[in-house]
């Protein structure tokens, strides 16, 4: 026991001594060797005092190895819970350069941290540390890590959505694990739903079920169900599958979403009674899918949609006429709907309280203010950047030996002249 402790103390001394950037590779080699040493594993439950002697910012790599050993040793959940503040401090202050030498261990520690805050039902405690961990693990903001979905899950459980936006708003071009990609966009879609940013929610959910897939998965099915509901709330209709959707998804998704397709059909009638009947028919399905809240928003959105249709026909209309046309309970409810829609920018109108008349106006935006010009410029710059990135990816794929070999082998199935010859060096 004493000899084992001496070995561990010697390792800690090396960690404290090898702090320069040029020493990190040597330290990493030493730490990897120590992992095969039974002495370190046997001392796992007793490493907490030694961790207290290390600076997580200065000795990040060594701290990571000892922390991982400690957390996965034979300690109780209570001991892990008591160490959460130290783990959070490590995630917030550790060196990105150091932890990338042992990214698997870093991910392991982050997962342990996430599981513990979820077990304690305090997910909000993990949001900032895990966001820091994601950013440190990334080589660039375009890279999707396996921690992205864990971070977004904590934001969802805590109903604390805004801290996730700095991660969600990055364009992702690098992803190793398809499941990580599906979960990232699925959770992202749910966060945007929580923020009432329905267009962004649709974008995320769309990315889930239109991603390439050989077999249908549960994440894509749930994303498609929510996509239908959010489409009805946002635009009143559900777009067809785009051409690039996989054949697997196009063939099978609708079989798992019949209740939602029935709701789409009922919505198209523009009648509250039809939608209410459909909801009652499938209410158990909507409840089991945890989508009943969104379904109710679909029902309430029909009134807004019908009021928007009235603006295309009438310049002025009484609140009572709106109530009769949209099937609301009197002019007071009509007034509330119109006021909320004006506030949200969904219609442009004024209400004459004296005679109960609503006057509809054209959109006052002339797209020539400095703010709008700056917004358009930012959008153009982003599109140009995306275009360059896509061109680079296309060129990379067109020069990939595996891709060229595959095309060369399949060439005989088509007209020979339809393809340029494949360079011999790639075959």
Short mmCIF file of C-alpha atoms in Angstrom, two decimals:
data_model
loop_
_atom_site.label_atom_id
_atom_site.label_comp_id
_atom_site.label_asym_id
_atom_site.label_seq_id
_atom_site.Cartn_x
_atom_site.Cartn_y
_atom_site.Cartn_z
CA UNK A 1 0.00 0.00 0.00
CA UNK A 2 2.78 2.40 0.98
CA UNK A 3 4.76 1.50 -2.15
CA UNK A 4 1.72 2.12 -4.32
CA UNK A 5 1.19 5.53 -2.73
CA UNK A 6 4.85 6.39 -3.30
CA UNK A 7 4.44 5.51 -6.98
CA UNK A 8 1.41 7.77 -7.28
CA UNK A 9 3.12 10.62 -5.42
CA UNK A 10 6.09 10.25 -7.77
CA UNK A 11 3.71 10.53 -10.73
CA UNK A 12 2.19 13.70 -9.25
CA UNK A 13 5.70 15.14 -8.88
CA UNK A 14 6.33 14.47 -12.60
CA UNK A 15 3.02 16.15 -13.46
CA UNK A 16 4.01 19.23 -11.48
CA UNK A 17 7.47 19.33 -13.06
CA UNK A 18 6.51 18.79 -16.73
CA UNK A 19 4.47 21.94 -17.33
CA UNK A 20 6.10 23.49 -20.41
CA UNK A 21 4.40 22.99 -23.80
CA UNK A 22 7.39 21.03 -25.07
CA UNK A 23 7.09 18.66 -22.08
CA UNK A 24 3.46 17.66 -22.66
CA UNK A 25 4.24 14.82 -25.10
CA UNK A 26 6.72 13.33 -22.63
CA UNK A 27 4.20 13.65 -19.81
CA UNK A 28 1.53 12.00 -21.95
CA UNK A 29 3.81 9.02 -22.59
CA UNK A 30 4.51 8.73 -18.86
CA UNK A 31 0.81 8.91 -17.99
CA UNK A 32 -0.09 6.24 -20.54
CA UNK A 33 2.51 3.93 -19.00
CA UNK A 34 1.06 4.58 -15.55
CA UNK A 35 -2.35 3.41 -16.74
CA UNK A 36 -1.04 -0.14 -17.03
CA UNK A 37 0.41 0.08 -13.52
CA UNK A 38 -1.80 -1.60 -10.94
CA UNK A 39 -0.49 0.83 -8.32
CA UNK A 40 -2.38 3.79 -9.83
CA UNK A 41 -5.64 1.88 -10.20
CA UNK A 42 -5.43 0.52 -6.66
CA UNK A 43 -5.05 4.07 -5.33
CA UNK A 44 -7.99 5.37 -7.38
CA UNK A 45 -10.36 5.97 -4.44
CA UNK A 46 -7.62 7.89 -2.58
CA UNK A 47 -6.66 10.34 -5.35
CA UNK A 48 -8.86 13.27 -4.23
CA UNK A 49 -6.22 14.83 -1.91
CA UNK A 50 -3.57 14.53 -4.63
CA UNK A 51 -5.87 16.20 -7.16
CA UNK A 52 -6.20 19.09 -4.73
CA UNK A 53 -2.42 19.60 -5.03
CA UNK A 54 -2.67 20.11 -8.81
CA UNK A 55 -3.74 23.21 -10.70
CA UNK A 56 -6.35 22.12 -13.30
CA UNK A 57 -5.33 25.00 -15.58
CA UNK A 58 -1.58 24.44 -15.32
CA UNK A 59 -1.49 20.64 -14.96
CA UNK A 60 -4.49 19.83 -17.18
CA UNK A 61 -3.26 16.60 -18.75
CA UNK A 62 -2.08 15.04 -15.49
CA UNK A 63 -5.19 16.25 -13.68
CA UNK A 64 -7.33 14.63 -16.39
CA UNK A 65 -5.66 11.22 -16.03
CA UNK A 66 -5.95 11.21 -12.24
CA UNK A 67 -9.52 12.55 -12.33
CA UNK A 68 -10.61 9.86 -14.78
CA UNK A 69 -9.02 7.16 -12.60
CA UNK A 70 -10.69 8.57 -9.49
CA UNK A 71 -14.18 8.88 -10.99
CA UNK A 72 -14.18 5.34 -12.37
CA UNK A 73 -12.70 3.71 -9.27
CA UNK A 74 -14.77 2.08 -6.53
CA UNK A 75 -16.13 5.30 -5.06
CA UNK A 76 -19.75 5.97 -4.15
CA UNK A 77 -22.15 8.21 -6.01
CA UNK A 78 -22.06 10.53 -3.01
CA UNK A 79 -18.30 10.94 -3.42
CA UNK A 80 -18.74 11.72 -7.12
CA UNK A 81 -21.45 14.26 -6.26
CA UNK A 82 -19.20 15.91 -3.68
CA UNK A 83 -16.47 16.26 -6.32
CA UNK A 84 -18.74 17.96 -8.91
CA UNK A 85 -17.49 21.51 -8.16
CA UNK A 86 -13.91 20.35 -8.80
CA UNK A 87 -14.92 18.71 -12.08
CA UNK A 88 -16.74 21.88 -13.15
CA UNK A 89 -13.67 23.96 -12.30
CA UNK A 90 -11.50 21.62 -14.34
CA UNK A 91 -13.79 21.79 -17.39
CA UNK A 92 -13.90 25.59 -17.21
CA UNK A 93 -10.17 26.18 -16.74
CA UNK A 94 -8.32 23.26 -18.35
CA UNK A 95 -5.99 23.71 -21.32
CA UNK A 96 -7.48 22.76 -24.69
CA UNK A 97 -3.99 21.85 -25.91
CA UNK A 98 -3.50 19.43 -23.02
CA UNK A 99 -6.83 17.64 -23.08
CA UNK A 100 -6.64 16.89 -26.81
CA UNK A 101 -3.78 14.50 -26.04
CA UNK A 102 -6.33 12.31 -24.25
CA UNK A 103 -9.67 13.29 -25.76
CA UNK A 104 -11.22 9.88 -24.97
CA UNK A 105 -10.57 10.38 -21.25
CA UNK A 106 -11.82 13.96 -21.44
CA UNK A 107 -15.08 12.76 -23.00
CA UNK A 108 -15.34 10.07 -20.33
CA UNK A 109 -15.01 12.65 -17.54
CA UNK A 110 -17.57 14.94 -19.22
CA UNK A 111 -20.05 12.07 -19.55
CA UNK A 112 -19.63 11.21 -15.87
CA UNK A 113 -20.21 14.87 -15.00
CA UNK A 114 -23.33 15.06 -17.20
CA UNK A 115 -24.78 11.84 -15.78
CA UNK A 116 -24.27 13.05 -12.22
CA UNK A 117 -25.97 16.45 -12.67
CA UNK A 118 -28.86 14.65 -14.38
CA UNK A 119 -29.04 12.15 -11.52
CA UNK A 120 -29.22 15.04 -9.07
CA UNK A 121 -31.87 16.70 -11.28
CA UNK A 122 -29.75 19.84 -11.48
CA UNK A 123 -28.90 19.97 -15.21
CA UNK A 124 -28.47 23.75 -15.11
CA UNK A 125 -25.25 23.25 -13.09
CA UNK A 126 -23.67 21.43 -16.01
CA UNK A 127 -24.48 23.86 -18.83
CA UNK A 128 -21.55 26.29 -18.60
CA UNK A 129 -18.86 23.66 -17.82
CA UNK A 130 -20.03 21.38 -20.64
CA UNK A 131 -20.23 24.27 -23.11
CA UNK A 132 -16.62 25.08 -22.23
CA UNK A 133 -15.71 21.41 -22.71
CA UNK A 134 -17.30 21.33 -26.18
CA UNK A 135 -15.41 24.42 -27.31
CA UNK A 136 -12.10 23.08 -26.01
CA UNK A 137 -12.54 19.69 -27.65
CA UNK A 138 -13.31 21.24 -31.05
CA UNK A 139 -10.49 21.86 -33.51
CA UNK A 140 -12.75 24.45 -35.14
CA UNK A 141 -16.32 25.70 -34.76
CA UNK A 142 -17.24 23.63 -37.84
CA UNK A 143 -16.47 20.34 -36.06
CA UNK A 144 -19.20 18.32 -34.34
CA UNK A 145 -17.98 16.50 -31.23
CA UNK A 146 -19.66 13.69 -29.33
CA UNK A 147 -20.23 16.17 -26.47
CA UNK A 148 -22.45 18.51 -28.49
CA UNK A 149 -25.59 16.44 -27.94
CA UNK A 150 -24.84 16.01 -24.22
CA UNK A 151 -24.56 19.78 -23.82
CA UNK A 152 -27.80 20.44 -25.71
CA UNK A 153 -29.59 17.79 -23.65
CA UNK A 154 -28.67 19.61 -20.44
CA UNK A 155 -29.98 22.88 -21.92
CA UNK A 156 -33.25 21.15 -22.78
CA UNK A 157 -33.70 19.52 -19.40
CA UNK A 158 -32.93 22.80 -17.62
CA UNK A 159 -35.17 24.75 -20.04
CA UNK A 160 -32.25 27.15 -20.32
CA UNK A 161 -32.00 27.60 -24.08
CA UNK A 162 -30.01 30.75 -24.82
CA UNK A 163 -26.56 29.44 -23.70
CA UNK A 164 -26.82 26.85 -26.49
CA UNK A 165 -27.13 29.39 -29.31
CA UNK A 166 -23.40 30.09 -29.60
CA UNK A 167 -22.98 26.37 -30.38
CA UNK A 168 -26.12 25.84 -32.46
CA UNK A 169 -25.54 28.79 -34.78
CA UNK A 170 -22.24 27.39 -36.09
CA UNK A 171 -22.32 25.68 -39.48
CA UNK A 172 -21.23 22.05 -39.07
CA UNK A 173 -19.08 20.47 -41.80
CA UNK A 174 -17.20 17.78 -39.86
CA UNK A 175 -18.95 14.91 -38.09
CA UNK A 176 -17.56 11.44 -37.41
CA UNK A 177 -20.54 9.69 -35.81
CA UNK A 178 -23.96 9.83 -37.57
CA UNK A 179 -25.79 9.38 -34.25
CA UNK A 180 -24.07 12.48 -32.86
CA UNK A 181 -25.25 14.43 -35.91
CA UNK A 182 -28.85 13.20 -35.60
CA UNK A 183 -29.00 14.03 -31.89
CA UNK A 184 -27.36 17.44 -32.36
CA UNK A 185 -29.96 18.59 -34.86
CA UNK A 186 -32.86 16.89 -33.05
CA UNK A 187 -32.06 18.54 -29.73
CA UNK A 188 -31.29 21.78 -31.58
CA UNK A 189 -34.72 21.69 -33.18
CA UNK A 190 -36.35 21.21 -29.78
CA UNK A 191 -34.40 24.14 -28.34
CA UNK A 192 -35.50 26.43 -31.18
CA UNK A 193 -39.09 25.27 -30.60
CA UNK A 194 -38.70 26.30 -26.96
CA UNK A 195 -37.49 29.72 -28.13
CA UNK A 196 -40.39 29.99 -30.63
CA UNK A 197 -37.88 30.32 -33.45
CA UNK A 198 -39.81 27.97 -35.68
CA UNK A 199 -37.94 28.58 -38.94
CA UNK A 200 -34.65 27.55 -37.29
CA UNK A 201 -36.39 24.59 -35.65
CA UNK A 202 -37.59 23.42 -39.06
CA UNK A 203 -34.07 23.73 -40.44
CA UNK A 204 -32.65 21.54 -37.67
CA UNK A 205 -35.39 18.90 -37.80
CA UNK A 206 -35.17 18.83 -41.60
CA UNK A 207 -31.45 18.05 -41.32
CA UNK A 208 -32.24 14.97 -39.21
CA UNK A 209 -34.59 13.04 -41.49
CA UNK A 210 -32.99 14.16 -44.77
CA UNK A 211 -29.48 13.06 -43.74
CA UNK A 212 -28.13 10.00 -45.56
CA UNK A 213 -29.21 6.77 -43.84
CA UNK A 214 -29.19 3.11 -44.81
CA UNK A 215 -31.72 2.18 -42.10
CA UNK A 216 -34.45 4.25 -40.52
CA UNK A 217 -33.74 5.26 -36.93
CA UNK A 218 -35.91 6.41 -34.02
CA UNK A 219 -34.35 9.88 -33.95
CA UNK A 220 -35.34 10.54 -37.57
CA UNK A 221 -38.90 9.32 -36.91
CA UNK A 222 -39.37 11.63 -33.91
CA UNK A 223 -37.79 14.53 -35.81
CA UNK A 224 -40.21 14.02 -38.71
CA UNK A 225 -43.23 14.06 -36.36
CA UNK A 226 -42.12 17.34 -34.82
CA UNK A 227 -41.28 18.70 -38.28
CA UNK A 228 -44.89 18.16 -39.37
CA UNK A 229 -46.27 19.95 -36.31
CA UNK A 230 -43.86 22.89 -36.50
CA UNK A 231 -44.51 23.25 -40.25
CA UNK A 232 -48.24 23.58 -39.57
CA UNK A 233 -47.62 26.12 -36.80
CA UNK A 234 -45.16 28.15 -38.87
CA UNK A 235 -46.57 28.05 -42.40
CA UNK A 236 -49.81 26.06 -42.32
CA UNK A 237 -48.55 23.33 -44.64
CA UNK A 238 -46.00 20.52 -44.75
CA UNK A 239 -43.53 20.57 -47.68
CA UNK A 240 -42.90 17.30 -49.56
CA UNK A 241 -39.64 15.41 -49.11
CA UNK A 242 -36.79 17.07 -51.02
CA UNK A 243 -35.13 14.98 -53.74
CA UNK A 244 -31.98 14.41 -51.70
CA UNK A 245 -33.90 12.60 -48.93
CA UNK A 246 -32.77 8.97 -48.74
CA UNK A 247 -35.01 6.34 -50.30
CA UNK A 248 -35.22 4.64 -46.89
CA UNK A 249 -36.69 7.76 -45.29
CA UNK A 250 -39.08 8.50 -48.15
CA UNK A 251 -40.44 4.94 -48.16
CA UNK A 252 -40.88 4.44 -44.43
CA UNK A 253 -41.23 7.69 -42.48
CA UNK A 254 -44.89 8.26 -43.27
CA UNK A 255 -45.76 4.79 -41.96
CA UNK A 256 -44.68 5.92 -38.49
CA UNK A 257 -46.41 9.31 -38.61
CA UNK A 258 -49.97 8.55 -39.77
CA UNK A 259 -51.60 10.43 -36.88
CA UNK A 260 -49.59 13.52 -37.81
CA UNK A 261 -50.48 13.21 -41.49
CA UNK A 262 -54.16 12.95 -40.51
CA UNK A 263 -53.73 16.18 -38.55
CA UNK A 264 -52.23 17.81 -41.66
CA UNK A 265 -55.29 16.78 -43.67
CA UNK A 266 -57.63 18.16 -41.00
CA UNK A 267 -55.66 21.41 -40.85
CA UNK A 268 -56.04 21.92 -44.59
CA UNK A 269 -59.83 22.16 -44.15
CA UNK A 270 -59.38 25.34 -42.10
CA UNK A 271 -62.02 24.16 -39.60
CA UNK A 272 -61.44 23.98 -35.85
CA UNK A 273 -63.97 21.17 -35.52
CA UNK A 274 -62.04 18.94 -37.95
CA UNK A 275 -58.75 19.49 -36.13
CA UNK A 276 -60.32 18.95 -32.70
CA UNK A 277 -61.88 15.68 -33.88
CA UNK A 278 -58.52 14.51 -35.24
CA UNK A 279 -56.76 15.41 -31.99
CA UNK A 280 -59.31 13.45 -29.95
CA UNK A 281 -58.95 10.48 -32.29
CA UNK A 282 -55.15 10.34 -31.86
CA UNK A 283 -54.73 11.95 -28.43
CA UNK A 284 -53.10 8.87 -26.87
CA UNK A 285 -50.51 8.79 -29.65
CA UNK A 286 -49.73 12.50 -29.28
CA UNK A 287 -49.41 12.11 -25.50
CA UNK A 288 -47.13 9.07 -25.71
CA UNK A 289 -44.92 10.95 -28.18
CA UNK A 290 -44.77 13.95 -25.78
CA UNK A 291 -46.08 16.14 -28.59
CA UNK A 292 -49.49 17.15 -27.21
CA UNK A 293 -48.25 20.65 -26.36
CA UNK A 294 -47.18 21.22 -29.96
CA UNK A 295 -50.45 19.75 -31.22
CA UNK A 296 -52.36 22.32 -29.16
CA UNK A 297 -50.21 25.04 -30.70
CA UNK A 298 -51.21 23.71 -34.13
CA UNK A 299 -54.86 24.17 -33.19
CA UNK A 300 -54.33 27.72 -31.92
CA UNK A 301 -52.27 28.62 -35.00
CA UNK A 302 -55.28 27.98 -37.24
CA UNK A 303 -56.98 31.12 -35.91
CA UNK A 304 -53.89 33.16 -36.76
CA UNK A 305 -53.72 31.60 -40.20
CA UNK A 306 -57.36 32.40 -40.90
CA UNK A 307 -56.90 36.00 -39.71
CA UNK A 308 -53.89 36.33 -42.03
CA UNK A 309 -56.08 35.16 -44.92
CA UNK A 310 -58.57 37.92 -44.11
CA UNK A 311 -55.83 40.55 -44.52
CA UNK A 312 -55.47 39.45 -48.15
CA UNK A 313 -59.15 40.14 -48.83
CA UNK A 314 -60.19 43.07 -46.64
CA UNK A 315 -58.78 46.50 -45.81
CA UNK A 316 -61.08 46.98 -42.80
CA UNK A 317 -63.11 44.50 -40.81
CA UNK A 318 -64.95 44.59 -37.51
CA UNK A 319 -63.76 42.49 -34.58
CA UNK A 320 -67.12 40.71 -34.58
CA UNK A 321 -66.79 39.84 -38.27
CA UNK A 322 -63.32 38.44 -37.58
CA UNK A 323 -64.79 36.39 -34.74
CA UNK A 324 -67.50 35.00 -37.00
CA UNK A 325 -65.11 34.22 -39.87
CA UNK A 326 -62.43 32.60 -37.72
CA UNK A 327 -64.84 30.82 -35.34
CA UNK A 328 -63.73 32.63 -32.17
CA UNK A 329 -65.75 33.32 -29.03
CA UNK A 330 -66.70 36.94 -29.55
CA UNK A 331 -64.99 40.23 -30.35
CA UNK A 332 -62.88 40.24 -27.15
CA UNK A 333 -61.09 37.05 -28.18
CA UNK A 334 -60.69 38.44 -31.71
CA UNK A 335 -59.09 41.57 -30.28
CA UNK A 336 -56.61 39.53 -28.21
CA UNK A 337 -55.61 37.45 -31.24
CA UNK A 338 -55.14 40.54 -33.42
CA UNK A 339 -53.12 42.36 -30.74
CA UNK A 340 -50.78 39.38 -30.27
CA UNK A 341 -50.29 39.04 -34.02
CA UNK A 342 -49.48 42.76 -34.34
CA UNK A 343 -47.02 42.48 -31.46
CA UNK A 344 -45.33 39.46 -33.06
CA UNK A 345 -45.15 41.17 -36.46
CA UNK A 346 -47.41 38.56 -38.08
CA UNK A 347 -49.81 41.20 -39.40
CA UNK A 348 -49.74 44.99 -39.74
CA UNK A 349 -52.93 46.59 -38.48
CA UNK A 350 -54.48 49.11 -36.10
CA UNK A 351 -57.60 48.69 -33.97
CA UNK A 352 -60.12 51.49 -33.61
CA UNK A 353 -61.42 50.94 -30.08
CA UNK A 354 -64.32 53.36 -30.59
CA UNK A 355 -66.14 51.41 -33.30
CA UNK A 356 -64.39 48.03 -32.94
CA UNK A 357 -62.90 48.11 -36.44
CA UNK A 358 -59.57 46.66 -37.53
CA UNK A 359 -57.66 48.45 -40.31
CA UNK A 360 -55.10 46.30 -42.13
CA UNK A 361 -51.90 47.87 -43.52
CA UNK A 362 -49.13 46.92 -45.92
CA UNK A 363 -45.78 45.81 -44.54
CA UNK A 364 -43.99 49.08 -43.62
CA UNK A 365 -40.52 47.58 -44.13
CA UNK A 366 -38.91 49.18 -47.20
CA UNK A 367 -35.61 47.28 -46.88
CA UNK A 368 -33.49 50.42 -47.01
CA UNK A 369 -32.65 51.09 -43.35
CA UNK A 370 -29.05 50.73 -42.17
CA UNK A 371 -30.05 47.81 -39.96
CA UNK A 372 -31.68 45.94 -42.83
CA UNK A 373 -28.76 46.65 -45.18
CA UNK A 374 -26.32 45.30 -42.58
CA UNK A 375 -28.48 42.22 -42.09
CA UNK A 376 -28.61 41.57 -45.83
CA UNK A 377 -24.85 42.07 -46.09
CA UNK A 378 -24.23 39.54 -43.32
CA UNK A 379 -26.50 37.04 -45.08
CA UNK A 380 -24.67 37.54 -48.38
CA UNK A 381 -21.28 37.12 -46.69
CA UNK A 382 -22.44 33.92 -45.02
CA UNK A 383 -23.77 32.52 -48.30
CA UNK A 384 -20.49 33.33 -50.06
CA UNK A 385 -18.56 31.58 -47.28
CA UNK A 386 -20.82 28.53 -47.52
CA UNK A 387 -20.44 28.46 -51.29
CA UNK A 388 -16.64 28.43 -51.02
CA UNK A 389 -16.81 25.67 -48.43
CA UNK A 390 -19.10 23.52 -50.56
CA UNK A 391 -16.86 24.03 -53.59
CA UNK A 392 -13.85 22.89 -51.57
CA UNK A 393 -15.72 19.81 -50.32
CA UNK A 394 -16.86 18.98 -53.86
CA UNK A 395 -13.28 19.23 -55.14
CA UNK A 396 -12.04 17.06 -52.27
CA UNK A 397 -14.62 14.35 -53.02
CA UNK A 398 -13.95 14.47 -56.76
CA UNK A 399 -10.28 13.67 -56.05
CA UNK A 400 -10.93 10.97 -53.46
CA UNK A 401 -9.49 7.63 -54.68
CA UNK A 402 -12.29 5.55 -53.13
CA UNK A 403 -14.98 7.70 -54.75
CA UNK A 404 -13.28 7.63 -58.16
CA UNK A 405 -12.83 3.86 -57.97
CA UNK A 406 -16.52 3.40 -57.19
CA UNK A 407 -17.55 5.67 -60.07
CA UNK A 408 -15.16 3.85 -62.39
CA UNK A 409 -16.65 0.47 -61.51
CA UNK A 410 -20.24 1.67 -61.94
CA UNK A 411 -19.51 3.46 -65.18
CA UNK A 412 -20.49 0.46 -67.31
CA UNK A 413 -24.09 0.77 -66.08
CA UNK A 414 -24.42 4.07 -67.95
CA UNK A 415 -23.45 5.50 -71.30
CA UNK A 416 -19.66 5.54 -71.60
CA UNK A 417 -19.59 9.09 -72.94
CA UNK A 418 -21.50 10.42 -69.94
CA UNK A 419 -18.35 10.36 -67.81
CA UNK A 420 -14.90 11.77 -68.11
CA UNK A 421 -12.24 9.12 -68.00
CA UNK A 422 -10.96 8.24 -64.51
CA UNK A 423 -7.25 8.96 -64.14
CA UNK A 424 -5.33 5.65 -63.98
CA UNK A 425 -3.49 6.69 -60.79
CA UNK A 426 -6.80 6.59 -58.90
CA UNK A 427 -7.82 3.10 -60.07
#
